[in-house]
JSON list of C-alpha atoms in Angstrom, two decimals:
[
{"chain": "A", "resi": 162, "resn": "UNK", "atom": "CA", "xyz": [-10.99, -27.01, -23.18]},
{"chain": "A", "resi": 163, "resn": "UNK", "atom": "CA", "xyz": [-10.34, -27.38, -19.43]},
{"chain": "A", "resi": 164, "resn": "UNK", "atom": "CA", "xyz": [-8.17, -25.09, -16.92]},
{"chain": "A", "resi": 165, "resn": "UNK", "atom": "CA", "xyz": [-6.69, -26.71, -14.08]},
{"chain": "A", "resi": 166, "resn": "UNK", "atom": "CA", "xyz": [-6.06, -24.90, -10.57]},
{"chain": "A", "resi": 167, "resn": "UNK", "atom": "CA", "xyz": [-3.79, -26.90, -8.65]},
{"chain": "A", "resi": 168, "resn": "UNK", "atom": "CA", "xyz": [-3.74, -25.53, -4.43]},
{"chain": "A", "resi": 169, "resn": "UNK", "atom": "CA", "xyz": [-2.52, -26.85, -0.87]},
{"chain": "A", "resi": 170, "resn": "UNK", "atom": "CA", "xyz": [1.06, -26.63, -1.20]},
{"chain": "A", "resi": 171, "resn": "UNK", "atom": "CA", "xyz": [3.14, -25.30, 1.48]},
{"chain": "A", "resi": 172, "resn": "UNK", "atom": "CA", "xyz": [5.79, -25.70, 3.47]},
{"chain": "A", "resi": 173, "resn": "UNK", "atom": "CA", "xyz": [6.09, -29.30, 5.93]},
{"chain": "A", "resi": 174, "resn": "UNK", "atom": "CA", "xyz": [8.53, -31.19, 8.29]},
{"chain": "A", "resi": 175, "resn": "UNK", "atom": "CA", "xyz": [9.81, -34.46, 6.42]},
{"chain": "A", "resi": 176, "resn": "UNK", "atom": "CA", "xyz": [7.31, -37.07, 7.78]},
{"chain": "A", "resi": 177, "resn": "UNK", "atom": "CA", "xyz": [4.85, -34.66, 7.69]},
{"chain": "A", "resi": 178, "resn": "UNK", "atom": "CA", "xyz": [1.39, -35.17, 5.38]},
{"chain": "A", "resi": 179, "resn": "UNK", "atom": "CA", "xyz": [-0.36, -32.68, 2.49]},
{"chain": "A", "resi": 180, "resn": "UNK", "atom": "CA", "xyz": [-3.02, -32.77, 0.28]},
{"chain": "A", "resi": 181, "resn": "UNK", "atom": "CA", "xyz": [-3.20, -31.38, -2.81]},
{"chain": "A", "resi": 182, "resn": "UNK", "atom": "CA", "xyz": [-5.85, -30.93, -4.88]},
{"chain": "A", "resi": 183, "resn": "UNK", "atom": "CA", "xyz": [-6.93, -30.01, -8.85]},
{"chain": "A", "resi": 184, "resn": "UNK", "atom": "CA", "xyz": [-9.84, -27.91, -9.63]},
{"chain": "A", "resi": 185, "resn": "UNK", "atom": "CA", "xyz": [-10.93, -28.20, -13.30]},
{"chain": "A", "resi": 186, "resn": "UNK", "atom": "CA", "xyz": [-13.12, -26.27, -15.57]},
{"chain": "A", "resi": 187, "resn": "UNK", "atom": "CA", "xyz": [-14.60, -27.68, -18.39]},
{"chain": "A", "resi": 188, "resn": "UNK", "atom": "CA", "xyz": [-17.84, -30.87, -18.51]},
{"chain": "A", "resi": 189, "resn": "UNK", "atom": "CA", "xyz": [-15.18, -32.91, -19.97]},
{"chain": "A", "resi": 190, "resn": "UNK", "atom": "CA", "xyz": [-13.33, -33.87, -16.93]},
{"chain": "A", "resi": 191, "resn": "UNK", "atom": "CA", "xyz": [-15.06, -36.75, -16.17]},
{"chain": "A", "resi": 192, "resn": "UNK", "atom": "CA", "xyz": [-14.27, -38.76, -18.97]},
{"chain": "A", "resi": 193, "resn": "UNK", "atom": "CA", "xyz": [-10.36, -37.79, -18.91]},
{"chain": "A", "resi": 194, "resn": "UNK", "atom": "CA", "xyz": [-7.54, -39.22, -16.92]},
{"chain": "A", "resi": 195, "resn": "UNK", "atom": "CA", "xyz": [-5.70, -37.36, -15.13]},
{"chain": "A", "resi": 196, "resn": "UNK", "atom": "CA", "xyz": [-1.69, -37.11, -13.58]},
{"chain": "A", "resi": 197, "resn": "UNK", "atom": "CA", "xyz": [0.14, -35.61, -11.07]},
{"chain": "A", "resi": 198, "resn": "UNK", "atom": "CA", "xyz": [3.74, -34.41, -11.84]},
{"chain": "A", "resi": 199, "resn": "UNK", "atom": "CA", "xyz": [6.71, -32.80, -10.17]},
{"chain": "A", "resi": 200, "resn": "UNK", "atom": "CA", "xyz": [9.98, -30.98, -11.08]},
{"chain": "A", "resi": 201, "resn": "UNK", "atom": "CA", "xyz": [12.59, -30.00, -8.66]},
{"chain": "A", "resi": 202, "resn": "UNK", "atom": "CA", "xyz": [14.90, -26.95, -9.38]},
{"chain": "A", "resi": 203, "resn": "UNK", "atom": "CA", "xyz": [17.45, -28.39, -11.90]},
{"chain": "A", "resi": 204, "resn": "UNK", "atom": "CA", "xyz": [15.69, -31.60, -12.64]},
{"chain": "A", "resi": 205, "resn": "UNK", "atom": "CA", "xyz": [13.48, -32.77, -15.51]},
{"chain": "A", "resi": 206, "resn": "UNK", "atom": "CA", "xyz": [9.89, -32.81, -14.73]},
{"chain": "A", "resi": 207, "resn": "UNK", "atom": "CA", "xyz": [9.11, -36.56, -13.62]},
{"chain": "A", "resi": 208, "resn": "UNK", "atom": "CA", "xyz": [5.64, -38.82, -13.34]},
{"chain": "A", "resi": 209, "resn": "UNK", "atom": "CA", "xyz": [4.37, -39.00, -9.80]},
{"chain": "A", "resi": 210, "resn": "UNK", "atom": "CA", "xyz": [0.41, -40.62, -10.00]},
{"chain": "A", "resi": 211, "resn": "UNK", "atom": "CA", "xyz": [-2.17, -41.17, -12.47]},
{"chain": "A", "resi": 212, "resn": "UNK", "atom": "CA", "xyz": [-5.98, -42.07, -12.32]},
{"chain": "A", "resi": 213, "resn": "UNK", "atom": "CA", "xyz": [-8.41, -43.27, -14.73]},
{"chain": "A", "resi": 214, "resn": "UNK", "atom": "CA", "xyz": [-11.71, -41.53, -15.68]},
{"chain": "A", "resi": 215, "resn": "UNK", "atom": "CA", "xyz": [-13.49, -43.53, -13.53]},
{"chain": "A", "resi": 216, "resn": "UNK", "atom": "CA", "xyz": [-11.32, -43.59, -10.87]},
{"chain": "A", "resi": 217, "resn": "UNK", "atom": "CA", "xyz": [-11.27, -47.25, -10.83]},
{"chain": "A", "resi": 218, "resn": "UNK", "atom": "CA", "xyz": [-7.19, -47.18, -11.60]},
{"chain": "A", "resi": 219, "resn": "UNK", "atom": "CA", "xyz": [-4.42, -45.58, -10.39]},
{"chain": "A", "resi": 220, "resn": "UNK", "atom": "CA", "xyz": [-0.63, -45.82, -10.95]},
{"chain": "A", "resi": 221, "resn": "UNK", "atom": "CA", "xyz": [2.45, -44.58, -9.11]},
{"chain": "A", "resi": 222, "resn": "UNK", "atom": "CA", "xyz": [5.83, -43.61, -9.61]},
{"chain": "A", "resi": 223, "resn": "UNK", "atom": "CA", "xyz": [8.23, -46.07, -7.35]},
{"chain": "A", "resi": 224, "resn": "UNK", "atom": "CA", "xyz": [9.54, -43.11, -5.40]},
{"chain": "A", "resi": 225, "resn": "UNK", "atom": "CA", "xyz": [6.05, -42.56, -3.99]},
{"chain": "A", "resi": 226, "resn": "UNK", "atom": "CA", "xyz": [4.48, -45.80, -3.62]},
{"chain": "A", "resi": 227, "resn": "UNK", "atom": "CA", "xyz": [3.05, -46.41, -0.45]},
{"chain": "A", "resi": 228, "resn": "UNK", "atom": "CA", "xyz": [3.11, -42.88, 0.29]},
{"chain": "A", "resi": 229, "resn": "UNK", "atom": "CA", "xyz": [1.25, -40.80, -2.02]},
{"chain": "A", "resi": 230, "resn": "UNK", "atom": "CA", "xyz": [-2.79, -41.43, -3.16]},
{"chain": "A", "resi": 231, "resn": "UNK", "atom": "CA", "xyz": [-4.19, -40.25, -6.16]},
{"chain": "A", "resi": 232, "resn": "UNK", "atom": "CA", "xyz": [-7.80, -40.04, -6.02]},
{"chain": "A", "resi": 233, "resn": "UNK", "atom": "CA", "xyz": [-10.87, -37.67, -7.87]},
{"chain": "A", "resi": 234, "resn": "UNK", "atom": "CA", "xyz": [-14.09, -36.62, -7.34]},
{"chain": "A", "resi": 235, "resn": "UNK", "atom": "CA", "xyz": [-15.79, -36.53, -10.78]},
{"chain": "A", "resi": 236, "resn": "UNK", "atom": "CA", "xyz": [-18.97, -34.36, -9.39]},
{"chain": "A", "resi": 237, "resn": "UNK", "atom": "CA", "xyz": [-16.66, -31.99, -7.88]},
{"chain": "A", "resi": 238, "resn": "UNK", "atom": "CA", "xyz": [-14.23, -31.57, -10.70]},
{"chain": "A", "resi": 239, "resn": "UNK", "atom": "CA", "xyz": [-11.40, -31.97, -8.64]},
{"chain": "A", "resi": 240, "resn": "UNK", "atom": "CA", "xyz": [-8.61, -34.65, -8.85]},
{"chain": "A", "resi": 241, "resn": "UNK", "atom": "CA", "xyz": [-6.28, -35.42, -5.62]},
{"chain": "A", "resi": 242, "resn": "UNK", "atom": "CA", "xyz": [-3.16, -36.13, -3.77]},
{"chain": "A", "resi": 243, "resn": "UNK", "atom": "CA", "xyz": [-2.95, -37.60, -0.74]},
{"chain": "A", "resi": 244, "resn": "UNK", "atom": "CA", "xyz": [1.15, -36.74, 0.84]},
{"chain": "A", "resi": 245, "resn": "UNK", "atom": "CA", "xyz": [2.15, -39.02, 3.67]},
{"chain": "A", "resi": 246, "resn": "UNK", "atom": "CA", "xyz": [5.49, -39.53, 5.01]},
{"chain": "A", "resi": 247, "resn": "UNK", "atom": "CA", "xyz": [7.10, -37.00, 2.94]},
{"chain": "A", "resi": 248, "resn": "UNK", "atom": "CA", "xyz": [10.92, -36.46, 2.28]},
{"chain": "A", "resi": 249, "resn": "UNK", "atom": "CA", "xyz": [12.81, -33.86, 1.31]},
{"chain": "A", "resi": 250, "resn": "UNK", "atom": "CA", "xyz": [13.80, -35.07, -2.28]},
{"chain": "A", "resi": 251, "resn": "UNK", "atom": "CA", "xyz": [9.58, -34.85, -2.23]},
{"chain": "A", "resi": 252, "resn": "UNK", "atom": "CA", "xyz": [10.33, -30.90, -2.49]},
{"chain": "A", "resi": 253, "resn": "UNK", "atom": "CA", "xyz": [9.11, -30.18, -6.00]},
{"chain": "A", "resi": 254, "resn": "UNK", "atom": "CA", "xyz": [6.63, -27.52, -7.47]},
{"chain": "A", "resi": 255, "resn": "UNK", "atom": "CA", "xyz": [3.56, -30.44, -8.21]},
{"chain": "A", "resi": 256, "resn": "UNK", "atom": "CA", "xyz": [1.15, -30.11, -11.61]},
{"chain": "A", "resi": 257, "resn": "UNK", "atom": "CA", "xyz": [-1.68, -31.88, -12.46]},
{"chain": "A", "resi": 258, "resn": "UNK", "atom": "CA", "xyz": [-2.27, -32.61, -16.37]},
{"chain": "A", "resi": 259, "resn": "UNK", "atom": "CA", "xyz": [-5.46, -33.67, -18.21]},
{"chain": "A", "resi": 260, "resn": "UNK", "atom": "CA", "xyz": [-5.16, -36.25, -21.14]},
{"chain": "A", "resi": 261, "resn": "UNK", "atom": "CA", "xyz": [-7.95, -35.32, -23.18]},
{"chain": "A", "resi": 262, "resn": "UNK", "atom": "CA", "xyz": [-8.39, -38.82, -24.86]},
{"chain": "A", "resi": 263, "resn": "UNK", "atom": "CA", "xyz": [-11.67, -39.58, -23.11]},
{"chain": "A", "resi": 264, "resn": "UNK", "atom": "CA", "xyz": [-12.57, -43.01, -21.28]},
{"chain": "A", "resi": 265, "resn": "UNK", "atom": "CA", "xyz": [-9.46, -44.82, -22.41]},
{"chain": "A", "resi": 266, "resn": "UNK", "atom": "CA", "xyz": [-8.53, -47.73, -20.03]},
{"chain": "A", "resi": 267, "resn": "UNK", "atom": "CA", "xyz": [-5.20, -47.22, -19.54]},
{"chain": "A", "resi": 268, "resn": "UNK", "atom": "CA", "xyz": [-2.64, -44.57, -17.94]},
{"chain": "A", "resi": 269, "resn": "UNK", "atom": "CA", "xyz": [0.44, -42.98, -19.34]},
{"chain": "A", "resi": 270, "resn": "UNK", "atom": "CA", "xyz": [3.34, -41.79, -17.18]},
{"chain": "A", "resi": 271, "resn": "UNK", "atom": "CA", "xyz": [4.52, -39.87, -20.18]},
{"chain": "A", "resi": 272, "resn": "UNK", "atom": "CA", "xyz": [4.00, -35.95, -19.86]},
{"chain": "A", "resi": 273, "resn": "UNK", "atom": "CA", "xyz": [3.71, -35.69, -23.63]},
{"chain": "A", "resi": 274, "resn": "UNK", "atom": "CA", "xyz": [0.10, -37.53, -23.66]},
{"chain": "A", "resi": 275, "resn": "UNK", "atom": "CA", "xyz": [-1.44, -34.77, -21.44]},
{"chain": "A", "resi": 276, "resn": "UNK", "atom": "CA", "xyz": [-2.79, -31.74, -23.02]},
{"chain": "A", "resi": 277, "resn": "UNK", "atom": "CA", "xyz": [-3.62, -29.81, -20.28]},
{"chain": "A", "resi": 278, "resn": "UNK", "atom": "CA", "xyz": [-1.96, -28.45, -17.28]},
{"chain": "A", "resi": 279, "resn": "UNK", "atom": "CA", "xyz": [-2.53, -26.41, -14.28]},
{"chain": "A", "resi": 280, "resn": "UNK", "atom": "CA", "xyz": [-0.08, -23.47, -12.96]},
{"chain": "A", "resi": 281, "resn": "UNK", "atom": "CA", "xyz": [1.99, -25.86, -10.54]},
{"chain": "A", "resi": 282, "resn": "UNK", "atom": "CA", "xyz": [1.72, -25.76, -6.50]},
{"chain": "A", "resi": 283, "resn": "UNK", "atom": "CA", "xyz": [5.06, -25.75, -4.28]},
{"chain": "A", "resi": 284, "resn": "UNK", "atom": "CA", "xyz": [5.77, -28.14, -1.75]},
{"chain": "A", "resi": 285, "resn": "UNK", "atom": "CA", "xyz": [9.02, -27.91, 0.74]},
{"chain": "A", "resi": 286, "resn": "UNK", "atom": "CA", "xyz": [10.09, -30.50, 2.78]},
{"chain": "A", "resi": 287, "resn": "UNK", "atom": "CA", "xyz": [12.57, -29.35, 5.27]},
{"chain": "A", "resi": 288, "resn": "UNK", "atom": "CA", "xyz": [14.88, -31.92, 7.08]}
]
C-alpha cells in the first residue's frame, strides 16, 4: 500500500515557475513508476509526466514539453515537478499516481494503470 501527499501548489503569474512535489508512504516506492496528472474544472483528467523506477526515463504530455520536469528522489520518497513558463490553460488541480507494477521499463500515460493516488494540489495561473 502507499499514500501519496501531493504539496506546493498555489497561485502564480503566467510565466511564472512552481514545484510540486509527492510524498509517499510505503518501502515500495522505489520500484514503482510514477505520473503526474491534471484536470481542469469541466475537463477530463489528462496525462502530464511520467518517470520510471529508476528515474532513468521520463515522458511528457506535448502541452508541457519543454516546460515541465518530472524527476524523484527514491531515498526521499518523493517524486517531482518542475513548472516553468506556465500558462493559464496550466490552471488545473495536479495528482500524482503510483503504478504498482514494480521495475517495469516502460511508462503509461493512461490513468487506468495507476493504482494509487494522492489528494490533488491546485495550481492558478492568472493572465
Amino acid at each position: 500500500q502507499v499514500q501519496l501527499v501531493e504539496s506546493g501548489g498555489g497561485l502564480v503569474q503566467a510565466g511564472g515557475s512552481l514545484r510540486l512535489s509527492c510524498a509517499a508512504s510505503g518501502r515500495t516506492f522505489s520500484s514503482y513508476p510514477m505520473g503526474w496528472f491534471r484536470q481542469a474544472p469541466g475537463k477530463e483528467r489528462e496525462f502530464v509526466a511520467a518517470i520510471t523506477w529508476s528515474g532513468h526515463n521520463t515522458y511528457y504530455a506535448d502541452s508541457v514539453k519543454g516546460r515541465f520536469t518530472i524527476s524523484r528522489d527514491n531515498a526521499k520518497r518523493t517524486v517531482y515537478l518542475q513548472m516553468n513558463s506556465l500558462k493559464p490553460e496550466d490552471t488545473a488541480v495536479y495528482y500524482c499516481a503510483a503504478d504498482s507494477r514494480p521495475y517495469i521499463p516502460v511508462l503509461t500515460t493512461a490513468s487506468r494503470e495507476y493504482d494509487y493516488w494522492g489528494q490533488g494540489t491546485q495550481v492558478t495561473v492568472s493572465s
